[in-house]
Coordinates of C-alpha atoms and ligand atoms in Angstrom, one line a residue:
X1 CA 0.0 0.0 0.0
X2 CA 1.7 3.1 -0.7
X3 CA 0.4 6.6 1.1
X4 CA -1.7 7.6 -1.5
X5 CA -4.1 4.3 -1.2
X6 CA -3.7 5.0 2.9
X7 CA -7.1 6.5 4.2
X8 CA -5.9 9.8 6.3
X9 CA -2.9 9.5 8.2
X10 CA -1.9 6.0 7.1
X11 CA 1.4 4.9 5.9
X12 CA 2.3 1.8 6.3
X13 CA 6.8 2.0 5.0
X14 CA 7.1 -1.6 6.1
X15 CA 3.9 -3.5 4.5
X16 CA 2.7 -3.8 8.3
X17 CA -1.1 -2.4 8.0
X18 CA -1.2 -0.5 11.1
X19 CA -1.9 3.0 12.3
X20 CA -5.4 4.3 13.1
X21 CA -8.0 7.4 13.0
X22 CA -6.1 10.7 12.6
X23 CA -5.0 12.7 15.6
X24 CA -4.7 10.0 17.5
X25 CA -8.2 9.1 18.9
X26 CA -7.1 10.5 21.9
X27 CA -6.7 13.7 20.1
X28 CA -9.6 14.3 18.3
X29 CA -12.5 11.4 20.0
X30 CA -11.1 10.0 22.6
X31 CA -13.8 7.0 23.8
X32 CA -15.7 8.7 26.8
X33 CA -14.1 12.1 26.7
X34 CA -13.1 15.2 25.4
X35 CA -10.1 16.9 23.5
X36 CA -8.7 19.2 27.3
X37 CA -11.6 18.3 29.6
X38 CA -10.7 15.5 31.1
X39 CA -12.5 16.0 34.4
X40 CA -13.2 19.9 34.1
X41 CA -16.2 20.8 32.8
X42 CA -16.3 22.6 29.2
X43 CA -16.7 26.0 29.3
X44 CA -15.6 26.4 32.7
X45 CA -12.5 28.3 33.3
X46 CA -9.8 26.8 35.9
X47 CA -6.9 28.2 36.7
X48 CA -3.0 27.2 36.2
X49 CA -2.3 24.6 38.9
X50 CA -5.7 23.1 38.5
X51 CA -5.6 22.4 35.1
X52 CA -2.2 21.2 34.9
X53 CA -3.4 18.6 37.9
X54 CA -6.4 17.8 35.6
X55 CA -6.7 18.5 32.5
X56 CA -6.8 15.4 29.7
X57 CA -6.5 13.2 32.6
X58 CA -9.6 10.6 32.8
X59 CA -9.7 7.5 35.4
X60 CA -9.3 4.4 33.7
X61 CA -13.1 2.8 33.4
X62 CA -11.6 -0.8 33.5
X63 CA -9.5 -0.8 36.4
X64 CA -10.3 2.7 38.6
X65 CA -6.4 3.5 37.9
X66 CA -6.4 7.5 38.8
X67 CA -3.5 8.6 37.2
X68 CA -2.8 7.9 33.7
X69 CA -1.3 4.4 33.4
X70 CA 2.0 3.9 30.8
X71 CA 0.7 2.2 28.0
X72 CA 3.8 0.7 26.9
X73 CA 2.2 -1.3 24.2
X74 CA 3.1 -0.8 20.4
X75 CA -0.1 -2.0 19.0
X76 CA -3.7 -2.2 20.2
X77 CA -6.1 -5.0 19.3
X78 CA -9.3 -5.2 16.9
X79 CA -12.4 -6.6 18.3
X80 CA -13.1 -7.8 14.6
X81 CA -12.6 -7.6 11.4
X82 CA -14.7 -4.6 11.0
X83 CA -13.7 -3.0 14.0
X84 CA -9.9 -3.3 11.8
X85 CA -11.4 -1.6 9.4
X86 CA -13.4 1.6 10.6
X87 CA -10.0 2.1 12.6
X88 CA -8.6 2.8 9.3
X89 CA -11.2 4.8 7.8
X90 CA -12.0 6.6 10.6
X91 CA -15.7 5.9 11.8
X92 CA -14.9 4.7 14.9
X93 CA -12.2 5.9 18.0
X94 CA -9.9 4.2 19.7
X95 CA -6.1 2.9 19.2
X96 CA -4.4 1.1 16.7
X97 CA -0.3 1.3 16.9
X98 CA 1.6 4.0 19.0
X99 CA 3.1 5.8 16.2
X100 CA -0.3 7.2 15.8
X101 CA -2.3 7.6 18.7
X102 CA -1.2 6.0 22.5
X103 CA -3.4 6.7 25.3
X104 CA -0.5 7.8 27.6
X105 CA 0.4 10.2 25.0
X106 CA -3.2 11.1 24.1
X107 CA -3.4 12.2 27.7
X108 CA -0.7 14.4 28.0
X109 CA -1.4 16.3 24.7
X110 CA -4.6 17.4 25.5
X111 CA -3.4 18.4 28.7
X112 CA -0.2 20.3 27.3
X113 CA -3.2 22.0 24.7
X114 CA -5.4 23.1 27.2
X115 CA -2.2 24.8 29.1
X116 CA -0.9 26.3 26.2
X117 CA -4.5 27.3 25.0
X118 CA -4.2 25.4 21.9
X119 CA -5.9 23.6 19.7
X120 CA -3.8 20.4 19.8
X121 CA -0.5 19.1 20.4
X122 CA 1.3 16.0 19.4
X123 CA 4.4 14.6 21.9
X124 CA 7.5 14.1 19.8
X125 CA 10.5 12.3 21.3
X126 CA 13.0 15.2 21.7
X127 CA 12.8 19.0 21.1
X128 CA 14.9 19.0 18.1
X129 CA 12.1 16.4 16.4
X130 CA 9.4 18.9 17.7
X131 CA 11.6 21.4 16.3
X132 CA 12.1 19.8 12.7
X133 CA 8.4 18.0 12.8
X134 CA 6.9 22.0 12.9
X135 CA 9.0 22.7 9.9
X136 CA 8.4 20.1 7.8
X137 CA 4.6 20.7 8.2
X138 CA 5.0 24.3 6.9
X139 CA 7.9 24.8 4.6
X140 CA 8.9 22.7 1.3
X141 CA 11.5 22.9 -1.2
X142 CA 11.5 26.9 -2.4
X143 CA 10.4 28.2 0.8
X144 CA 12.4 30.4 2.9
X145 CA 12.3 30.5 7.1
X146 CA 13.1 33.9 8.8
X147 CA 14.5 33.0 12.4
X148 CA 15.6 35.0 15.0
X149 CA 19.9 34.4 15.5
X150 CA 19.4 34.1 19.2
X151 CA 17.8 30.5 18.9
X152 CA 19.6 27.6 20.3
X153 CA 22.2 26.3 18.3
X154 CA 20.8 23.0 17.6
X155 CA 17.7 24.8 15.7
X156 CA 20.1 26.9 13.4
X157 CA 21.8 23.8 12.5
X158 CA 19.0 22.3 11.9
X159 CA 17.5 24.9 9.7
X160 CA 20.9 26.2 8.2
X161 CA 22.7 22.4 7.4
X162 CA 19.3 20.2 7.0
X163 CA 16.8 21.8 6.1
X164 CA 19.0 23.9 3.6
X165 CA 19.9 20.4 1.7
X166 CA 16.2 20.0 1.3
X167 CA 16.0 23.2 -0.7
X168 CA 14.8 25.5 2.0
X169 CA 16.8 28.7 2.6
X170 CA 17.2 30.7 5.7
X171 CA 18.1 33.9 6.9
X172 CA 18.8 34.9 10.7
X173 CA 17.8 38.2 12.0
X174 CA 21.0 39.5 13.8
X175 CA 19.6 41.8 16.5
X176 CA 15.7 40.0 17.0
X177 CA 15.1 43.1 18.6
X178 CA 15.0 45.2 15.5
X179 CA 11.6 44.6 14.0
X180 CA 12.6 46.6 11.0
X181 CA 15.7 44.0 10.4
X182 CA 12.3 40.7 10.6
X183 CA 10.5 42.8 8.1
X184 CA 13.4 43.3 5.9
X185 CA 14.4 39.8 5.6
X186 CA 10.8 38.6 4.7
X187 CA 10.5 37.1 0.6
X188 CA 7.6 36.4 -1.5
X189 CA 8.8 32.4 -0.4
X190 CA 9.0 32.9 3.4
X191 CA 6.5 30.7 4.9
X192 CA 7.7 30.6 8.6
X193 CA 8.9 32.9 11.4
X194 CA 11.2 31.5 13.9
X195 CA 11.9 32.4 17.5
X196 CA 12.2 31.6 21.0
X197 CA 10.4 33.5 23.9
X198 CA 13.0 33.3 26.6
X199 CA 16.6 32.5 24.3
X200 CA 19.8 31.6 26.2
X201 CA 22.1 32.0 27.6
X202 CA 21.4 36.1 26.3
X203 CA 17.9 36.6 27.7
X204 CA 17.2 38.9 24.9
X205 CA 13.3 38.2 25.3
X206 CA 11.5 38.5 22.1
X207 CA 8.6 40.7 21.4
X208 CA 6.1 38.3 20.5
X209 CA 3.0 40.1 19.9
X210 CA 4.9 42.6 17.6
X211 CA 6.9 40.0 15.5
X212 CA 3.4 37.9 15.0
X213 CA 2.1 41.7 14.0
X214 CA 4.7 41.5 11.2
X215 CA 4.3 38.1 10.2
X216 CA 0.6 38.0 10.0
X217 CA 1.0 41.3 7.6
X218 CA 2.5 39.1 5.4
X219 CA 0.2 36.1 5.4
X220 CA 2.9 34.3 7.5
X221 CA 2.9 32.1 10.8
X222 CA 5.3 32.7 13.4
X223 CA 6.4 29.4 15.4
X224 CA 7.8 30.0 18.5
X225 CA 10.1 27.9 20.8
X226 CA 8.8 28.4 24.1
X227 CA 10.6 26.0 26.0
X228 CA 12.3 28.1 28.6
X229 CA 9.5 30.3 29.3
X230 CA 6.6 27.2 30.0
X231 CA 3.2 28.1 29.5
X232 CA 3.1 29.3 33.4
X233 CA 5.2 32.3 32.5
X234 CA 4.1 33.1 28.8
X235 CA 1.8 31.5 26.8
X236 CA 2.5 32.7 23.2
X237 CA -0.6 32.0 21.1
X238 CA -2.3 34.3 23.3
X239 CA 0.3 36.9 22.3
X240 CA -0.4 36.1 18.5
X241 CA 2.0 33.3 17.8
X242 CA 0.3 30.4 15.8
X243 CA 2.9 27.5 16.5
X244 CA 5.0 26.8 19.9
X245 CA 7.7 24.0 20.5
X246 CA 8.7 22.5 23.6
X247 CA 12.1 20.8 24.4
X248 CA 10.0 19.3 27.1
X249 CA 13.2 17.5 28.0
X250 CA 13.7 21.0 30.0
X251 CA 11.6 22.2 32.2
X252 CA 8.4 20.7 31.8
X253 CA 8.9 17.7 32.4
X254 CA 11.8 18.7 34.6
X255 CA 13.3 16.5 36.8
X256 CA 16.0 15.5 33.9
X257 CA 15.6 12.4 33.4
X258 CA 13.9 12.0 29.9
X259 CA 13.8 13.8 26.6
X260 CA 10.8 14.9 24.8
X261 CA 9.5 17.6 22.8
X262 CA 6.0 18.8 21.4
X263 CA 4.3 20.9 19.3
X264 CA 1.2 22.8 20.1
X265 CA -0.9 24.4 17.4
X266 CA -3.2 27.9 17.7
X267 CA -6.2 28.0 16.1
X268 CA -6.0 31.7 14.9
X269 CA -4.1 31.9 11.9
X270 CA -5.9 31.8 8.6
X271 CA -3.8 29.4 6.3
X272 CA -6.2 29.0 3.5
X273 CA -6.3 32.8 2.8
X274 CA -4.1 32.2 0.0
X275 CA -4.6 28.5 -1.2
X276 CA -1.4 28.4 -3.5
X277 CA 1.0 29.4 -0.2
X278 CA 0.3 26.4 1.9
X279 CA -0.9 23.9 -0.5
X280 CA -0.6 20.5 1.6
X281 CA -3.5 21.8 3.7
X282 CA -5.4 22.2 1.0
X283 CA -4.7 18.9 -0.4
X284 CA -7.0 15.9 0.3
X285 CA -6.5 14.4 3.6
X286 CA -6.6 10.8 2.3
X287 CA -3.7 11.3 0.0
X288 CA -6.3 10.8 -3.5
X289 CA -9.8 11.9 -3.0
X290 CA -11.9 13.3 -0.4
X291 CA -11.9 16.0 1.7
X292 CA -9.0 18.3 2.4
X293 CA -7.1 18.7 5.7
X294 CA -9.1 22.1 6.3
X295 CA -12.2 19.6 5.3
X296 CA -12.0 16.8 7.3
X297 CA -10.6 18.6 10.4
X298 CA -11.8 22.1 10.3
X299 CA -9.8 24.8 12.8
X300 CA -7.5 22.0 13.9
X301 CA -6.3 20.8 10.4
X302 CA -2.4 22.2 10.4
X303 CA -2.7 20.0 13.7
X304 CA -4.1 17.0 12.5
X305 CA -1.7 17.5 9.4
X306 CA 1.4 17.6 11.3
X307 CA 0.3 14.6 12.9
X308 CA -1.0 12.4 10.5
X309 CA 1.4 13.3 7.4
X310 CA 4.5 14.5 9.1
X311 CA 5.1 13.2 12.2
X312 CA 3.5 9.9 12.3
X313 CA 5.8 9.3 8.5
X314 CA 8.9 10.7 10.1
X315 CA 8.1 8.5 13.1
X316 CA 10.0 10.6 15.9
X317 CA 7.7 9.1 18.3
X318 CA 7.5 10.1 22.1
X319 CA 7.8 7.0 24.1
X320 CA 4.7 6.2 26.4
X321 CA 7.1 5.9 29.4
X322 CA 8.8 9.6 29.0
X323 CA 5.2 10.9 28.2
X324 CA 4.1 9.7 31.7
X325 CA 7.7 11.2 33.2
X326 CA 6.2 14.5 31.3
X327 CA 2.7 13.9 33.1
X328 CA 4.5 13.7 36.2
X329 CA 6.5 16.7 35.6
X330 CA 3.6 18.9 34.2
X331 CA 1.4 18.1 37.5
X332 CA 4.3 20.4 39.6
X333 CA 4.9 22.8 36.4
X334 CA 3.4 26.3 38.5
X335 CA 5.4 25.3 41.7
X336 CA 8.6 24.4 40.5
X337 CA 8.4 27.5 38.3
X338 CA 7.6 30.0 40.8
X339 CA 10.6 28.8 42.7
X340 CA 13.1 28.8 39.6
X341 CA 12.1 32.3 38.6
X342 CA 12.5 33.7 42.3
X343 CA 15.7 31.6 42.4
X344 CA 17.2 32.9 39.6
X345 CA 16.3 36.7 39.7
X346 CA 17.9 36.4 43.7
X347 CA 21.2 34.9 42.1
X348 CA 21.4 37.1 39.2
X349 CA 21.1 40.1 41.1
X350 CA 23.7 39.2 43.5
X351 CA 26.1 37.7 40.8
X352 CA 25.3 41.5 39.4
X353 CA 26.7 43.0 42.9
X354 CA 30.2 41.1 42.1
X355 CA 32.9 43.2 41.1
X356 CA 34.0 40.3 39.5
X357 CA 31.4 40.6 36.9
X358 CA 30.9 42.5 34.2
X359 CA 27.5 41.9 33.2
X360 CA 24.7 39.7 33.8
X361 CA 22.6 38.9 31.0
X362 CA 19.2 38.1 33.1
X363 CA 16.3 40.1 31.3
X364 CA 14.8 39.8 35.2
X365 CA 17.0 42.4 36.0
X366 CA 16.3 46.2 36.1
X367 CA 19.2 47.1 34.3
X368 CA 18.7 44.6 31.6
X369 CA 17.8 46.2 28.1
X370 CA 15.5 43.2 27.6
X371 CA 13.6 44.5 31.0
X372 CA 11.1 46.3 29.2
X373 CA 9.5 43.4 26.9
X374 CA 10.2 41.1 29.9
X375 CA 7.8 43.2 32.3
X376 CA 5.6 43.7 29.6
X377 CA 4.8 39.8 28.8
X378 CA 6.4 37.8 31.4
X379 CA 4.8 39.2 34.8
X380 CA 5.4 36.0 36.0
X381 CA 8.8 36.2 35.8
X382 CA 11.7 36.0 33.3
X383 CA 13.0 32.4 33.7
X384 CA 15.6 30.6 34.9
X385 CA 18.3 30.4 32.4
X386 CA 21.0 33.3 32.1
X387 CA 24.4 34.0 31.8
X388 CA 27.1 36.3 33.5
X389 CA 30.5 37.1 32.5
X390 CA 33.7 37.2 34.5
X391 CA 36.7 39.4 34.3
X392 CA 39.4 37.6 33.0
X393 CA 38.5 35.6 29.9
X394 CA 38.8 32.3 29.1
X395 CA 41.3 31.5 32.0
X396 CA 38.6 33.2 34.7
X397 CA 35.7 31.3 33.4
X398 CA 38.0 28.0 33.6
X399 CA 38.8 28.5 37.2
X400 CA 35.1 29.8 38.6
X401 CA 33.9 26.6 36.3
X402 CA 36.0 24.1 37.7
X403 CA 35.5 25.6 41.3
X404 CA 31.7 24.9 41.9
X405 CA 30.6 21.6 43.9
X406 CA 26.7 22.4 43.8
X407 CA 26.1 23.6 40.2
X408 CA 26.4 20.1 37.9
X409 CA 28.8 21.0 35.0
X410 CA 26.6 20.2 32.2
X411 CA 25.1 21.0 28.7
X412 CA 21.3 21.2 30.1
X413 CA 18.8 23.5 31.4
X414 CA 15.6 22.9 33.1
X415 CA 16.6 21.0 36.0
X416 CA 15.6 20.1 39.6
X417 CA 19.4 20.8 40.0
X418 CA 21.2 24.0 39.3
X419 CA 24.1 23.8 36.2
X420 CA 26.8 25.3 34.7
X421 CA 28.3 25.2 31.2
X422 CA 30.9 27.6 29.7
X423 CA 29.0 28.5 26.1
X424 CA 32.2 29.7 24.1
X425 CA 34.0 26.1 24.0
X426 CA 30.6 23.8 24.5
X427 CA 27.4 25.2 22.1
X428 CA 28.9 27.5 20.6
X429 CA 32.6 26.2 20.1
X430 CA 32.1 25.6 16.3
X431 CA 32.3 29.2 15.6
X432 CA 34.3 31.5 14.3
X433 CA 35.4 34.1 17.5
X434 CA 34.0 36.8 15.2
X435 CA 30.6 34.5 15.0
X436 CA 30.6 34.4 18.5
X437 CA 31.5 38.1 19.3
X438 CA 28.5 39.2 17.2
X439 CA 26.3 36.8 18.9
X440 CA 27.1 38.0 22.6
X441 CA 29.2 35.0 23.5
X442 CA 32.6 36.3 25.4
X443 CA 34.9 33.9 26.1
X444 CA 34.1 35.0 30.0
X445 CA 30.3 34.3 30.2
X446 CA 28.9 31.0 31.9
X447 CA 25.3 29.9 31.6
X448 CA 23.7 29.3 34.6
X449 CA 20.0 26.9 34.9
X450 CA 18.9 27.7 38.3
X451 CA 17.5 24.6 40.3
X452 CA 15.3 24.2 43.1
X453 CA 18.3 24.0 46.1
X454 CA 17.9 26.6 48.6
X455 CA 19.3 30.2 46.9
X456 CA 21.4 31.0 49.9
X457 CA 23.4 27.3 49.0
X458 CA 23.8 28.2 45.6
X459 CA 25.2 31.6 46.3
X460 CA 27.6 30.0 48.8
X461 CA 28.9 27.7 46.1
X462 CA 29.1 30.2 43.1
X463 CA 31.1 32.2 45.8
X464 CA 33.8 28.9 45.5
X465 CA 34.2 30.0 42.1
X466 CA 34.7 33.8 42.8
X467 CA 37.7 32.5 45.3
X468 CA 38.9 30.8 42.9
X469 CA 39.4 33.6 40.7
X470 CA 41.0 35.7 43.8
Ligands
LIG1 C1 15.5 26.2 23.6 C2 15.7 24.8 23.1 N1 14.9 24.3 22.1 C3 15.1 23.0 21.7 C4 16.1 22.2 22.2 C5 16.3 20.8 21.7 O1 15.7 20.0 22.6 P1 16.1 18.4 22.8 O2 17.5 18.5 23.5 O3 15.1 17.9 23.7 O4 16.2 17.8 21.5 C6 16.9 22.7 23.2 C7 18.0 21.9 23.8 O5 18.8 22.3 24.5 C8 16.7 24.0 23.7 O6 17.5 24.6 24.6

């Protein structure tokens, strides 16, 4: 069977027959229950900790099991031989093979929608997959991506080395900050525009609701990785943003133990206003005949499309076990949080009292030029990644690095635990010294994730690597 005799959201690359009803049934008809719901009642507002508790969660009817079980199981059985079939043709809900639709995973997406105030969102087993899966839904060969330059290395890579062998061209806004420079860069083949809410290890928080302004002007979504902010502190398809991505190996699932990523779709943005820009939505769902995505789905088709033809093909696949880890992670998201932001703002403005330091780059701070935008859309605070730069170069960074016991030397953020990694020869050590000088990374700067040990500890320690510098 090849994809275009597959009824919607079918391949089957290895003869196996398997897959089942678009979205996931858990997404879209989940058997006794709703898309967000779970146990809160539609139309019923809840707040942040509630809803992360709740949301998508629903006891198990067979066996009263209260918390989502880990459905490590790679295929689900048919009843019959009819059964078989509506699961391919999509009259009836319910499971057919993980790569599609688990109910672990099924769980946690609605849940991760209904936080982010989304339409849908599908589980993807790392950020960079969540990354490349939002991508591949949007652009193809021709189009162009405008991202912003402080985005984490992996995702320029991604777009600059990968995506450029597949015919798709990119250009990086140098200073994200100028809105002119976003506007400027935008062709009559950009289909995408890329940034990330909270970026590290600079902190130079992007102005959301005026960069969707832009991109909407021109008929063009904006995707934004929102993976250090969380949807506690900013929630960017409420700010006009029509795509987010998660590393959810960070903070939201937080403990660091798993990777993960996900996507989360918006319904606001109109991609059928010109039929010729984003033609696979347009296209029939079933691969031949029928209705279109926009058809068959209505204002969640870019979600079921990603889905069904680009991430269930691709096959990055969130393992049921990490998507309960995320679950389990998600359930704490507002407390752990609160505590990271007011961690991080009390270390950053005492690494700013140093005299060993000449500049904190922590947009919490007063003093910060990215202060502004972070007041105006993250009143919750400005996150818990930043970085700080010593006197000294190379050699002070060295000694303060090697000097810590506390902080975990490590290339990670999001953590229960508080780390350290020096940015000029880890992330960023492929580039040229000029590369690095014009993106803000001095050979003296360390990135700092601030944990959940007590602040006055982690001062103490970062005060080993100040001695060490004596
Ligand atoms: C902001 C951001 N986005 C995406 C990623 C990629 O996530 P993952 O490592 O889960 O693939 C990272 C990883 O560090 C990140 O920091």
């Amino acid at each position: 069977m090849t994809d275009g005799d597959c009824p919607v959201g079918r391949s089957a690359p290895d003869g196996a027959e398997v897959l089942g009803t678009a979205g996931g049934p858990g997404a879209a008809e989940e058997p006794g229950g709703d898309r967000g719901g779970g146990r809160l009642r539609d139309g019923e507002s809840y707040g942040f900790a509630t809803e992360q508790v709740h949301a998508g969660e629903q006891p198990e009817p067979g066996t009263g099991a209260r918390i989502t079980p880990v459905y490590l199981s790679a295929g689900f059985e048919f009843d019959d031989f009819d059964q078989a079939s509506a699961r391919f043709v999509d009259t009836q809900s319910g499971y057919s093979y993980t790569r599609v639709g688990n109910p672990t995973n099924a769980a946690v997406e609605r849940k991760l929608a209904r936080l982010d105030h989304g339409a849908s969102a599908v589980l993807l087993a790392s950020g960079q997959a969540a990354t490349a899966i939002a991508a591949l839904a949007i652009v193809q060969a021709g189009d162009h991506i405008v991202c912003s330059s402080s985005v984490y290395e992996g995702t320029k890579g991604l777009f600059q080395s990968n995506l450029t062998r597949l015919g798709v061209s990119v250009d990086l806004v140098a200073d994200p900050s100028d809105l002119g420079e976003w506007e400027r860069l935008i062709t009559p083949r950009t289909r995408m525009l890329f940034g990330e809410s909270i970026p590290n290890p600079r902190n130079d928080v992007l102005d959301v609701p005026a960069v969707a302004e832009i991109a909407h002007r021109h008929g063009l979504p904006l995707v934004v990785d929102n993976t250090i902010a969380t949807p506690f502190l900013f929630r960017p398809l409420d700010h006009g943003a029509d795509i987010v991505t998660y590393s959810t190996s960070k903070l939201l699932t937080g403990h660091g133990a798993s990777l993960g990523g996900a996507v989360v779709v918006g319904r606001g943005f109109d991609w059928w206003a010109d039929a010729e820009r984003f033609p696979q939505f347009a296209a029939p769902a079933g691969g031949v005949s029928g209705p279109s995505w926009i058809g068959a789905y209505g204002s969640d088709a870019v979600g079921a499309y990603l889905r069904d033809a680009v991430a269930m093909r691709f096959g990055p696949t969130q393992s049921p076990w990490h998507a309960f880890l995320l679950n389990q992670g998600l359930e704490t998201l507002s407390l752990r949080m609160s505590r990271h932001v007011e961690s991080a703002l009390a270390v950053a403005q005492w690494l700013e009292s140093r005299p060993e330091v000449v500049g904190v780059d922590y947009a919490g701070l007063s003093s910060n030029a990215h202060h502004g935008t972070a007041e105006r859309l993250l009143p919750r605070g400005a996150g818990s990644v930043f970085a700080f730069t010593v006197d000294g170069g190379i050699d002070a960074a060295r000694r303060f690095y090697n000097a810590v016991e506390l902080f975990s030397r490590m290339t990670h953020i999001g953590d229960v635990r508080s780390l350290i990694l020096h940015p000029a020869t880890t992330i960023h050590v492929q580039q040229t010294p000029e590369q690095r000088r014009s993106a803000g990374i001095s050979d003296g700067m360390l990135r700092l994730s601030i944990g959940l040990e007590d602040p006055a500890d982690l001062i103490r320690d970062l005060e080993r690597g100040f001695a060490a510098l004596a």
